[in-house]
Short mmCIF file of C-alpha atoms (C1' of nucleotides) in Angstrom, two decimals:
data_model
loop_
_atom_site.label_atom_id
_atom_site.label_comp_id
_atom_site.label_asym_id
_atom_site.label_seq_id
_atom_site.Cartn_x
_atom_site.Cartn_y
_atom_site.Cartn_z
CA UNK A 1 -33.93 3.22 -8.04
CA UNK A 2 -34.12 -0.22 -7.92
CA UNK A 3 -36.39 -0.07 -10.65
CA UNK A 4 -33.58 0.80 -13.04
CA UNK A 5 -31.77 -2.26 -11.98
CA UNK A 6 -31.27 -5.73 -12.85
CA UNK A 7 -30.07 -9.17 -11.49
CA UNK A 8 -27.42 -10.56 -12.72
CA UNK A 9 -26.75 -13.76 -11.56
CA UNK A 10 -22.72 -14.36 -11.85
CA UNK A 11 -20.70 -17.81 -12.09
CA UNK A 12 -17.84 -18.28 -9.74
CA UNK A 13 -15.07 -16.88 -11.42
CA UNK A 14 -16.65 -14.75 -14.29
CA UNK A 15 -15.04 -11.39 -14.61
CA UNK A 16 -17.82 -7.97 -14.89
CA UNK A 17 -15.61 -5.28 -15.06
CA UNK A 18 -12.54 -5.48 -17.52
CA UNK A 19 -9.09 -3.89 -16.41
CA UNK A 20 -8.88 -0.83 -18.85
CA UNK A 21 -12.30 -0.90 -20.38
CA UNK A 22 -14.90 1.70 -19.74
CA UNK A 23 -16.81 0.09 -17.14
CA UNK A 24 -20.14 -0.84 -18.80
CA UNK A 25 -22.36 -1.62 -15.31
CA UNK A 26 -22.39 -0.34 -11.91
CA UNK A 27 -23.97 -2.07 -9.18
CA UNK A 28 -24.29 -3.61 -5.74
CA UNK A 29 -23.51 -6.81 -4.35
CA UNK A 30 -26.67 -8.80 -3.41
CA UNK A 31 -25.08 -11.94 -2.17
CA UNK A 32 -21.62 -13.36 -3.08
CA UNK A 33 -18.19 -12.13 -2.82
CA UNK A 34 -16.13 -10.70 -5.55
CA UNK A 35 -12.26 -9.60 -6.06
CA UNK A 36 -10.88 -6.39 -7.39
CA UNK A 37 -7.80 -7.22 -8.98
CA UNK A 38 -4.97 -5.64 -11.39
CA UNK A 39 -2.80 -7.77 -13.35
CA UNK A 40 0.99 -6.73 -13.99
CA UNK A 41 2.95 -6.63 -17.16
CA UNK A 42 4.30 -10.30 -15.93
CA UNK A 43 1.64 -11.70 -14.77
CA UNK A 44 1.95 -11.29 -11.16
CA UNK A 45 -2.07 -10.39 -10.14
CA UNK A 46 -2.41 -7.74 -7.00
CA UNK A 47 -6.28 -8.43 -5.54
CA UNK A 48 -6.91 -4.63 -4.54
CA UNK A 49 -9.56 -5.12 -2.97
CA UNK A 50 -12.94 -7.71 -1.56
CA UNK A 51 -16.16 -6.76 -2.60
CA UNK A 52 -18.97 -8.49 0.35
CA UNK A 53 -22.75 -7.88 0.12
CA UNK A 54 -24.16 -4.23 -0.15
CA UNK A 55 -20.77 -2.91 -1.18
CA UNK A 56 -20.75 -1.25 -4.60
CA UNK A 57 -19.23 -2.42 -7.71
CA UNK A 58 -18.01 -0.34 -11.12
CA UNK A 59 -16.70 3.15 -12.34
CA UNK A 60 -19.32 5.71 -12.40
CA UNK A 61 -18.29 8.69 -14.26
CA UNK A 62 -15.12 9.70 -16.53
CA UNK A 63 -12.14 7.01 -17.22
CA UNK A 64 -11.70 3.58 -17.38
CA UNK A 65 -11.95 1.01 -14.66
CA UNK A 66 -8.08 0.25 -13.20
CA UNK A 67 -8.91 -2.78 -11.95
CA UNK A 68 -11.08 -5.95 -12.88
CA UNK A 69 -14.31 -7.38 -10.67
CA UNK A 70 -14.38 -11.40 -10.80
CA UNK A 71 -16.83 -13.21 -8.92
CA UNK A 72 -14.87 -15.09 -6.26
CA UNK A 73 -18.13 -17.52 -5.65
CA UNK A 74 -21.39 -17.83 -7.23
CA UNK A 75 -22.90 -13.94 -6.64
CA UNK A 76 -25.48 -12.06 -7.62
CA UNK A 77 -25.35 -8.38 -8.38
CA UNK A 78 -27.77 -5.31 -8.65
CA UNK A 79 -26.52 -3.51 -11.50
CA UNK A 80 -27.74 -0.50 -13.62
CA UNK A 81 -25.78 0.46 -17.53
CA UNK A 82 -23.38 2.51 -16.56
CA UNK A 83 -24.31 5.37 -18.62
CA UNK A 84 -28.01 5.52 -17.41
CA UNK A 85 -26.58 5.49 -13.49
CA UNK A 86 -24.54 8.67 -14.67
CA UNK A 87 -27.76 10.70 -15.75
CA UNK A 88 -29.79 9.03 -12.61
CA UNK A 89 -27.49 10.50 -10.73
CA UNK A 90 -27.53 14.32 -11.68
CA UNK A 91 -31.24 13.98 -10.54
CA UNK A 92 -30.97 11.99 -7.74
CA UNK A 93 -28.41 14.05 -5.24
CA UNK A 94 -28.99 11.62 -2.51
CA UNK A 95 -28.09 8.86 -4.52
CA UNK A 96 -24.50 11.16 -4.87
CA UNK A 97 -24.34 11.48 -1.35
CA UNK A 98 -25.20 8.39 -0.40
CA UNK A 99 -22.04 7.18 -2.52
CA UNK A 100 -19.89 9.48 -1.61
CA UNK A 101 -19.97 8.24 1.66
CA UNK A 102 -19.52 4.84 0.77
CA UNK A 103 -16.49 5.71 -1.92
CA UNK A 104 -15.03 7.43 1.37
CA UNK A 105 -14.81 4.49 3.56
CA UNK A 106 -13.48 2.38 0.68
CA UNK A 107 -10.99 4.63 0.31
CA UNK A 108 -10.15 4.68 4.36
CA UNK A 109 -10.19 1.06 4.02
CA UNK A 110 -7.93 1.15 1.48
CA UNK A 111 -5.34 3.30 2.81
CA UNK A 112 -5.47 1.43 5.86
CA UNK A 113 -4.64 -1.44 3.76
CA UNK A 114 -1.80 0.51 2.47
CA UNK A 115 -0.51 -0.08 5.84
CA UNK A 116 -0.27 -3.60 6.03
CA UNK A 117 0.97 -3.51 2.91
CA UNK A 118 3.52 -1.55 3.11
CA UNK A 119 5.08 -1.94 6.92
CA UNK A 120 3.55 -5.57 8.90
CA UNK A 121 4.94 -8.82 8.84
CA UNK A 122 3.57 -11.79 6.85
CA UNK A 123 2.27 -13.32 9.76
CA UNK A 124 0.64 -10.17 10.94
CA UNK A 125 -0.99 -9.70 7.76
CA UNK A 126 -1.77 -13.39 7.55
CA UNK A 127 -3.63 -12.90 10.43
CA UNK A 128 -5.24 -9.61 10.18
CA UNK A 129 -6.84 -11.22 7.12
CA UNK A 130 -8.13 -14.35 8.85
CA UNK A 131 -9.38 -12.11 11.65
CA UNK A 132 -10.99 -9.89 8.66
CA UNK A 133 -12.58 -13.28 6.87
CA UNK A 134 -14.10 -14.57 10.28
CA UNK A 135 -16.33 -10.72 11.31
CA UNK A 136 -17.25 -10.89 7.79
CA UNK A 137 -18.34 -14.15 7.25
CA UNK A 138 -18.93 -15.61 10.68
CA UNK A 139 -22.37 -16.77 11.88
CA UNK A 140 -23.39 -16.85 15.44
CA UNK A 141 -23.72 -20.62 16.26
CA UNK A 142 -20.63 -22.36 13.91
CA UNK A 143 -17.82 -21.44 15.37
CA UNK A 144 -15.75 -22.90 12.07
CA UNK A 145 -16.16 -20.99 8.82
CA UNK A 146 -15.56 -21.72 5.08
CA UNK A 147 -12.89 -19.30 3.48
CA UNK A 148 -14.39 -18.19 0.28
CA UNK A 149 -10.46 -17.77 -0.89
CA UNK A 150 -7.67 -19.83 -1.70
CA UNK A 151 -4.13 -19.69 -0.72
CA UNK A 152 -3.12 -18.31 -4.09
CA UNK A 153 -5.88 -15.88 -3.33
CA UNK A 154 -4.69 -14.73 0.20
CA UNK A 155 -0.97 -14.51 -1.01
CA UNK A 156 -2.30 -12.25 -3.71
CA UNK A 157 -4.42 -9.90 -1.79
CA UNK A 158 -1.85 -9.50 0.58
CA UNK A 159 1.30 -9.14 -1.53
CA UNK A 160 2.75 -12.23 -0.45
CA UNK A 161 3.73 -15.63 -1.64
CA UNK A 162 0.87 -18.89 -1.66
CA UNK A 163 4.13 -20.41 0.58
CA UNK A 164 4.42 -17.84 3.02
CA UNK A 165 0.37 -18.07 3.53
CA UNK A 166 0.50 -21.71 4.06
CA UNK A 167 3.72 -21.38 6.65
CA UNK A 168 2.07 -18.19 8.62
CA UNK A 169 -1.22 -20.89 8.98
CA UNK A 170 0.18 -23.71 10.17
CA UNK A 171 2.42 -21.89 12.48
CA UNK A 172 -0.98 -20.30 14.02
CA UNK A 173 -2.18 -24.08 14.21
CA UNK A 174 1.19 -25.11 15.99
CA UNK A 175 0.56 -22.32 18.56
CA UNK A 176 -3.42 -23.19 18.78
CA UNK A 177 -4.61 -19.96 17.56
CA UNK A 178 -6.54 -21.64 15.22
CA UNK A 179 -7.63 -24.78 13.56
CA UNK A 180 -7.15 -25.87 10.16
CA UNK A 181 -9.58 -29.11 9.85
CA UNK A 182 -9.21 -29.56 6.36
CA UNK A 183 -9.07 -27.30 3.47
CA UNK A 184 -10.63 -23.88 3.75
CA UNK A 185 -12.56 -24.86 6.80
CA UNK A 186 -11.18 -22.04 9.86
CA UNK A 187 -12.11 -22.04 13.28
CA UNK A 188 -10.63 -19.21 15.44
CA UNK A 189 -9.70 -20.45 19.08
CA UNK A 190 -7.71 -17.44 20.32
CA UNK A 191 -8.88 -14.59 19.22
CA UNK A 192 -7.16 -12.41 21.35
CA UNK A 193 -3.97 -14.33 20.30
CA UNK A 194 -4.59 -14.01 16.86
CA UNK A 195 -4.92 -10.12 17.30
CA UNK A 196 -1.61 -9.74 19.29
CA UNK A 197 0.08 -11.33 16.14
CA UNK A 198 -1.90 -9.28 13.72
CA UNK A 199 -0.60 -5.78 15.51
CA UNK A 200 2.89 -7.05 15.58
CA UNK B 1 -19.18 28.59 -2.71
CA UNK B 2 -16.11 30.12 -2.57
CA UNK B 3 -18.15 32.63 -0.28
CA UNK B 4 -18.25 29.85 2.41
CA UNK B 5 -14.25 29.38 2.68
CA UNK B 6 -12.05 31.27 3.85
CA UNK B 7 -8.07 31.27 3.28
CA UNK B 8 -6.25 29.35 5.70
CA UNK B 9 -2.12 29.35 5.67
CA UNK B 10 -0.27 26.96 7.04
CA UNK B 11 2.84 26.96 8.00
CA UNK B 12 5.91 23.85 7.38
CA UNK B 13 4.99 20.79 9.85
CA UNK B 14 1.53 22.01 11.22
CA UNK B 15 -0.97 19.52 11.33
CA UNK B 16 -4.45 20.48 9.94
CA UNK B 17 -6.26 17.29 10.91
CA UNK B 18 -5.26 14.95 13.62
CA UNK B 19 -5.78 11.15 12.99
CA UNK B 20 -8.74 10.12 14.86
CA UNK B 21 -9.81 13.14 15.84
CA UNK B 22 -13.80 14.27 13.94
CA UNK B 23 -12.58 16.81 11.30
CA UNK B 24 -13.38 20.12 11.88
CA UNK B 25 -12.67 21.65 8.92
CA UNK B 26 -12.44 20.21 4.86
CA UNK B 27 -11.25 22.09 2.02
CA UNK B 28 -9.11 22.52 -0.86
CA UNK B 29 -5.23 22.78 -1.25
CA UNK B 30 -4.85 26.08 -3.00
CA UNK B 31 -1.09 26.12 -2.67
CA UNK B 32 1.93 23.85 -1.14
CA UNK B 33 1.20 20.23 -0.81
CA UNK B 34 0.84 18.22 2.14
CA UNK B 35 0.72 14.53 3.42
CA UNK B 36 -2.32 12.32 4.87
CA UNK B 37 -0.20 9.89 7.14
CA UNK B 38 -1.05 7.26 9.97
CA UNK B 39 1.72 6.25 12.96
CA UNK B 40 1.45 3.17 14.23
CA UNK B 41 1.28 1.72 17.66
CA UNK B 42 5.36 1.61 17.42
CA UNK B 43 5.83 4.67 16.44
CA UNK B 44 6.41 4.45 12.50
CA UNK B 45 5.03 6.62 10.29
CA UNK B 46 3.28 5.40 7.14
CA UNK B 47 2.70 8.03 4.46
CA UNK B 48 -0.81 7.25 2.97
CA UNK B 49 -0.86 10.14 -0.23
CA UNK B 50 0.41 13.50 -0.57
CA UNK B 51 -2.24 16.32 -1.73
CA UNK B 52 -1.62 18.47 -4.35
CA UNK B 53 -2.85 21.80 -5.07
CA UNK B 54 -6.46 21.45 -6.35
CA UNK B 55 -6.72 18.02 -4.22
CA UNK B 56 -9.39 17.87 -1.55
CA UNK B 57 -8.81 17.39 2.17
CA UNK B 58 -10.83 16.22 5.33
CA UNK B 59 -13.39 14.11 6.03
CA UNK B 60 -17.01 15.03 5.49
CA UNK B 61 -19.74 12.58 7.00
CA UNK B 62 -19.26 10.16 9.23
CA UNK B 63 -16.57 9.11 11.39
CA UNK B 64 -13.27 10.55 12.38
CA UNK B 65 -10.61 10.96 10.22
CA UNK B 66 -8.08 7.96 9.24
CA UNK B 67 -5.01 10.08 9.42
CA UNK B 68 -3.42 13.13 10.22
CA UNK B 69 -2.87 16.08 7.50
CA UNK B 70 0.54 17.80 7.73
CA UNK B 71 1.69 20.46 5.85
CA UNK B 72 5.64 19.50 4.01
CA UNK B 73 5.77 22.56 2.70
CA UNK B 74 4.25 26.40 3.80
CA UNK B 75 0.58 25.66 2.30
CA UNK B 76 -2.25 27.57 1.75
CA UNK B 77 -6.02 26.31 1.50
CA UNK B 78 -9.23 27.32 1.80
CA UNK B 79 -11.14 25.42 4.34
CA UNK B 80 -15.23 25.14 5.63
CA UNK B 81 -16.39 24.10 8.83
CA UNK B 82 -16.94 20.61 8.14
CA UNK B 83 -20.70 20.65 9.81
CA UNK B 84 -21.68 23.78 7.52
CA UNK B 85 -20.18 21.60 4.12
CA UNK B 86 -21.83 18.98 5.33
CA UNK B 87 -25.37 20.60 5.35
CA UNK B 88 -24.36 22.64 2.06
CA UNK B 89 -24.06 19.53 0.32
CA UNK B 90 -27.01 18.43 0.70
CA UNK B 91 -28.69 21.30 -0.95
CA UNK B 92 -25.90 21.62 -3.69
CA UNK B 93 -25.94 18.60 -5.78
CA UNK B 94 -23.58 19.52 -7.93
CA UNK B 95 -20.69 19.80 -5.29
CA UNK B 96 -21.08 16.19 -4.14
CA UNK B 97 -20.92 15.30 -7.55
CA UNK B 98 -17.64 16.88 -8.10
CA UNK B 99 -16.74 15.80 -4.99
CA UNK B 100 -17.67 12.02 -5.96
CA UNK B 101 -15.76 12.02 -9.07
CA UNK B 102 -12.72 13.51 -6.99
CA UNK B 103 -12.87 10.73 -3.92
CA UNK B 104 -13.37 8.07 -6.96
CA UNK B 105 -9.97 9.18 -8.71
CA UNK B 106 -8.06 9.36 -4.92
CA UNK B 107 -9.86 5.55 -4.30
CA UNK B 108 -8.20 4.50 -7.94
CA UNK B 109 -5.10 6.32 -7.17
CA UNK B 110 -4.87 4.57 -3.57
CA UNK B 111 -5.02 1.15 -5.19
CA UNK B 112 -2.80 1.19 -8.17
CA UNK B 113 -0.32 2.82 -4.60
CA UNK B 114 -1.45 -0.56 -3.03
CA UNK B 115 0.30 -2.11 -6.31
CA UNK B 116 3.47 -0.35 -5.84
CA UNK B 117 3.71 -1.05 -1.96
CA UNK B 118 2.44 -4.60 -2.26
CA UNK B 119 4.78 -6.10 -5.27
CA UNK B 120 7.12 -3.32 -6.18
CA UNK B 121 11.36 -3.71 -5.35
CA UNK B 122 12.64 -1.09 -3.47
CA UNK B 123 14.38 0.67 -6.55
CA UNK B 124 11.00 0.31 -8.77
CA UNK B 125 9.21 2.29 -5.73
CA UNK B 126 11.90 5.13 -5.47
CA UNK B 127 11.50 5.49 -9.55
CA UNK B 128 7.87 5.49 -9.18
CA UNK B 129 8.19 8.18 -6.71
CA UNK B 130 10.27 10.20 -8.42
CA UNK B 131 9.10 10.26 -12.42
CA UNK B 132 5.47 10.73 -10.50
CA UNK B 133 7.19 13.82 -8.11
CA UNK B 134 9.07 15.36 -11.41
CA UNK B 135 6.01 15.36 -13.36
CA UNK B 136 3.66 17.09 -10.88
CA UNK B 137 6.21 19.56 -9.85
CA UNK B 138 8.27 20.48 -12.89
CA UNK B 139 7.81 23.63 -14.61
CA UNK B 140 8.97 23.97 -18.17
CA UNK B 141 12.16 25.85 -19.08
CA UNK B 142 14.36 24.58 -15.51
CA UNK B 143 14.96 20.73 -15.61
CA UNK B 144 16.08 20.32 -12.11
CA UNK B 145 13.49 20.13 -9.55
CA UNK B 146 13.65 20.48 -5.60
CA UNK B 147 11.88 17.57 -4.45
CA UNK B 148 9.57 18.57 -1.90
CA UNK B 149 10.07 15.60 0.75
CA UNK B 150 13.48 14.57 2.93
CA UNK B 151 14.47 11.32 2.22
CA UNK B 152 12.90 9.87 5.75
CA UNK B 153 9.40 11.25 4.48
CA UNK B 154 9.96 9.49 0.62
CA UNK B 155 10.68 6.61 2.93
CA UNK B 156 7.80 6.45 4.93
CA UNK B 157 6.00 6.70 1.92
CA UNK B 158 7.02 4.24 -0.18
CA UNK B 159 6.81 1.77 2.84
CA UNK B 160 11.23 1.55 2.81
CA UNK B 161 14.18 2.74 4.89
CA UNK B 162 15.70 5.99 4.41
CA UNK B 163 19.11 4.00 3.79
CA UNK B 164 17.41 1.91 0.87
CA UNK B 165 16.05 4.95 -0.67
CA UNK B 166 19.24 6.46 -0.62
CA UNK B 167 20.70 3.45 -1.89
CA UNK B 168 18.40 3.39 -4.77
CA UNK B 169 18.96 7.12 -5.29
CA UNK B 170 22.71 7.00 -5.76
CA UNK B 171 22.13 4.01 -8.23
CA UNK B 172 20.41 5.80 -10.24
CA UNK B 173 22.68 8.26 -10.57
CA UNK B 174 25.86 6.02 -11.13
CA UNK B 175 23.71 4.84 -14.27
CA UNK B 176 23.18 8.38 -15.38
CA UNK B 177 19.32 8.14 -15.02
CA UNK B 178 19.55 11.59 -13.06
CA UNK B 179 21.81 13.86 -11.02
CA UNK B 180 21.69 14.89 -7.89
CA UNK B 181 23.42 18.23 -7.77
CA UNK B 182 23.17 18.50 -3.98
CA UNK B 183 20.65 18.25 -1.31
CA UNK B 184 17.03 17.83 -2.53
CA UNK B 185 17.75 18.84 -5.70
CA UNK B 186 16.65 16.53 -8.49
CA UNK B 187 17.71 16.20 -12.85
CA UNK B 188 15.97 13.78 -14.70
CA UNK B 189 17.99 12.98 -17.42
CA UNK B 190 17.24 9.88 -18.74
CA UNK B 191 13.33 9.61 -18.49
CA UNK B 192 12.44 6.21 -20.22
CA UNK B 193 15.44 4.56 -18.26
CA UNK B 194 13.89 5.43 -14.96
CA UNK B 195 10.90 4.28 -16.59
CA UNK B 196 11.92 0.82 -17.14
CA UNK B 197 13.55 0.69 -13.73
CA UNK B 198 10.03 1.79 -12.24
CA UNK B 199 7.79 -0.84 -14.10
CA UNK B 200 10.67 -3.33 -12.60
"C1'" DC C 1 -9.39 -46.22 -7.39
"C1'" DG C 2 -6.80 -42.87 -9.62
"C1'" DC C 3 -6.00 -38.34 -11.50
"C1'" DG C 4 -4.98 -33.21 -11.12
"C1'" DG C 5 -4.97 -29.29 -8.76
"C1'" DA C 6 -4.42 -27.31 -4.20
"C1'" DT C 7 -1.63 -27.21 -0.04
"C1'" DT C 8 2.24 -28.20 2.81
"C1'" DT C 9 7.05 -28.85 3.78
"C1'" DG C 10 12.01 -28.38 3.15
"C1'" DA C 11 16.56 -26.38 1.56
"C1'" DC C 12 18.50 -22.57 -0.08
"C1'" DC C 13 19.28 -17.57 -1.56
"C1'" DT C 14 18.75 -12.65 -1.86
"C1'" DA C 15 16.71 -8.06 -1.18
"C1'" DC C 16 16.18 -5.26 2.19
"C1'" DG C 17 16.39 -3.96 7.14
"C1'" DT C 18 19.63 -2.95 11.07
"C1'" DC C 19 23.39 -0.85 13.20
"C1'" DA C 20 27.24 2.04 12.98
"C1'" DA C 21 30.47 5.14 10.95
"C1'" DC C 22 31.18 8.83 8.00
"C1'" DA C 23 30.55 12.96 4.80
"C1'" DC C 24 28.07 16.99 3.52
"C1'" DC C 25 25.59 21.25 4.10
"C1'" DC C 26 24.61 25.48 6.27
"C1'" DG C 27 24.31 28.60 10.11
"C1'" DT C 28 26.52 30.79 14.20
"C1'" DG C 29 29.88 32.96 16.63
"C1'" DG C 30 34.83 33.80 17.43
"C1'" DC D 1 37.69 34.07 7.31
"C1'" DC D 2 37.61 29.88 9.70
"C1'" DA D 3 36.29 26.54 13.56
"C1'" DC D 4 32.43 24.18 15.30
"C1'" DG D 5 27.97 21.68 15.60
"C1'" DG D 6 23.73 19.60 14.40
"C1'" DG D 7 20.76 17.96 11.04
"C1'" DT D 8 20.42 15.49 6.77
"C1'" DG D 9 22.24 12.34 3.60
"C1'" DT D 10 25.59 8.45 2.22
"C1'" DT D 11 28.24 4.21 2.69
"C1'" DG D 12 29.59 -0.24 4.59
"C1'" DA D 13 29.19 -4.76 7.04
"C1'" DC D 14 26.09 -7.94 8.41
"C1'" DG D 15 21.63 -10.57 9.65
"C1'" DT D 16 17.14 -12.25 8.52
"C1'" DA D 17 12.34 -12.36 6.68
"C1'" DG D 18 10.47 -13.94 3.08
"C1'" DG D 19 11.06 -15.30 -1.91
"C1'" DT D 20 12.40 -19.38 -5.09
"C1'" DC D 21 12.66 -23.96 -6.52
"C1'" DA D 22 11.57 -28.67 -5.80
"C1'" DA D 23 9.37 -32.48 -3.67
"C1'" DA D 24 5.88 -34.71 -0.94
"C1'" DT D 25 1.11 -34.93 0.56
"C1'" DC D 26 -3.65 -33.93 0.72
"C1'" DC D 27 -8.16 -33.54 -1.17
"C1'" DG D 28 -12.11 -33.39 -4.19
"C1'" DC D 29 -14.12 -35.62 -7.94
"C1'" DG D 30 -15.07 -38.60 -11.88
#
DNA sequence: CGCGGATTTGACCTACGTCAACACCCGTGG
DNA sequence: CCACGGGTGTTGACGTAGGTCAAATCCGCG
C-alpha cells in the first residue's frame, strides 16, 4: 500500500484539502501537524479538528470535503489520488477495516469535543487543551514544550476569543499551574491542578 | 445479512447502550429515533446526535462505547451481537465499506454540529434545530409537525437552557416564522426567515 | 535599532444562565 | 361536569462569563 503513495512535503500554512471541493488526495500524516478548519459566511474560522502523526487526512468516497486541511507547521504527508484509494480499497477489505476503526475514534473524539464545546468554561477548555498539547507533544526529558499553535489558533479551535485564551493563561501562571517563559514555550507544573480546572 | 439480526423494540426512555459500558449489541434504527448522549461528572446531560431511521448504532471494535443510546420515542431496530458483526465483517467487505462511508458522513455531520455549538447564538441553534427536525420528519400533505424531543432534551442538545430555547421559540413565533399550536406541535411558515435567523 | 505582528491588559457591554413565579395541558377521581 | 395535581412549558428580574473595542507591551526579524 505504501507503494501507491507519495510524499508530499507541505509548507507551514499551505492548505491540501479545499472546503467544498472534491477532495483530490487522501493520506496520512508522517510528521507535522495540520488543522481541519471551516470558514463561516463572515469570516469567523471554526478549527474542527488537529490532525498529529499517523492520523489520516481527506474524504474517501462520495461528497465533498466540509472542511479544509492546512498545514499548521512544516509536515509531510503520505498521500494516495483520491480516486485510486477508492478502487484500492474495494480490494483491500483490511485497508476498510482498518479505517473504519480509525474514522470511529475520530468521531468519539469529536463528539467528546462536542462537549467542551458546548457545556465547559473557557478556562476549563483552555486547559483541557493545554493538557491535550503537552501528552501529544511532550518528550520525556524537557519538561517545557513548544505549542505548535497560536492564540488566534487556540481561540479558534475552541470557540472562543484570542482574549479570553490569553486571560485563561495567565490566570493559570498567577496560580502556578503553569509557566509561560516566553511565547509559545509551556511548561506544566501542576498537573493535577491543571486537570481539576479542566473538569470544572 | 439481514439473517444475522433480529428485531429488537424498544420502548420510550430505555437505554440500548450504556456509556462506558463494551457494546453488546450494534445495529440499525429501523423505526423511531433515538439519542447518543454523555452526562457529565455534574450531572448534565449533553446530547451528542440523534439517530434516525436507517442510521447505524453501537460500537464495533475496540473500546467501550462514548455514550449511552436512549430511545425518545418507541423504536424499533434490528440489532447483532456485536462480537458476531465484528467477525462477519471481516469476511464481508462490502459491509465495512458501507459501514465506512456511513461513520464518514456521522464524523462530517459531528463537525459542522461542532460549528453550531462552538460559534452559533442561542436563537441561530434553536433554528438550526428546528428547519433540520422539520425536514427529516415532515411528511408531505400535513405542515405541522410534532417535534419529537421536550424542550429540556432540544436543550441539552444544542448545548442551552430549556428557558433560552423557549425564549427563542416564542420569538420566533411573535415574528411569524412558525406557530406553535400547542405542546410539541410545530408550523413552519416562513422557511427562508428561519433560515436567515439560523445562518445568524 | 526599529518595524509589524502577536500577545497581554483594561474598561465596558450584552447574551445567556440562574432563580423564581406562573400558565397550560391532560388525566384522575369526586 | 368540575376540582385538583403534577409535569411541561413560558415569562420576568437579575447576575455574570465572556465578547468587544482600544491601548500598551512583547517579541522575532531584517
Amino acid at each position: 500500500m505504501h507503494r501507491l503513495g507519495r510524499r508530499l512535503q507541505v509548507p507551514k500554512g499551505q492548505t491540501v484539502v479545499l472546503e467544498g471541493d472534491e477532495s483530490l488526495v487522501v493520506g496520512n500524516v508522517i510528521e507535522g501537524l495540520l488543522k481541519l478548519s471551516v470558514v463561516s459566511a463572515d469570516g469567523v474560522e471554526q478549527i474542527v479538528g488537529i490532525a498529529y502523526p499517523a492520523d489520516f487526512i481527506g474524504r474517501p468516497f462520495g461528497p465533498s470535503s466540509g472542511h479544509s486541511v492546512t498545514a499548521l507547521v512544516d509536515s509531510t504527508l503520505c498521500v494516495f489520488p483520491r480516486r485510486a484509494f477508492d478502487a484500492f480499497t474495494e480490494e483491500h477489505p483490511l485497508l476498510a477495516q482498518a479505517l473504519l476503526r480509525r474514522t470511529l475514534d475520530d468521531l468519539d473524539r469529536a463528539r467528546s469535543w462536542m462537549v467542551l464545546l458546548a457545556r465547559k468554561s473557557a478556562p476549563a477548555r483552555v486547559a483541557s487543551l493545554l493538557l491535550d498539547m503537552n501528552r501529544r507533544i511532550a518528550r520525556p526529558g524537557n519538561r517545557v514544550v513548544r505549542l505548535p499553535l497560536s492564540r488566534q489558533q487556540m481561540a479558534d479551535l475552541l470557540g472562543l476569543v484570542i482574549e479570553t485564551v490569553s486571560r485563561s493563561m495567565t490566570s493559570f501562571k498567577a496560580a502556578g499551574f503553569i509557566d509561560l517563559p516566553r511565547g509559545r514555550l509551556l511548561e506544566v507544573r501542576d498537573l493535577e491542578g491543571l486537570e481539576r480546572i479542566a473538569s470544572g
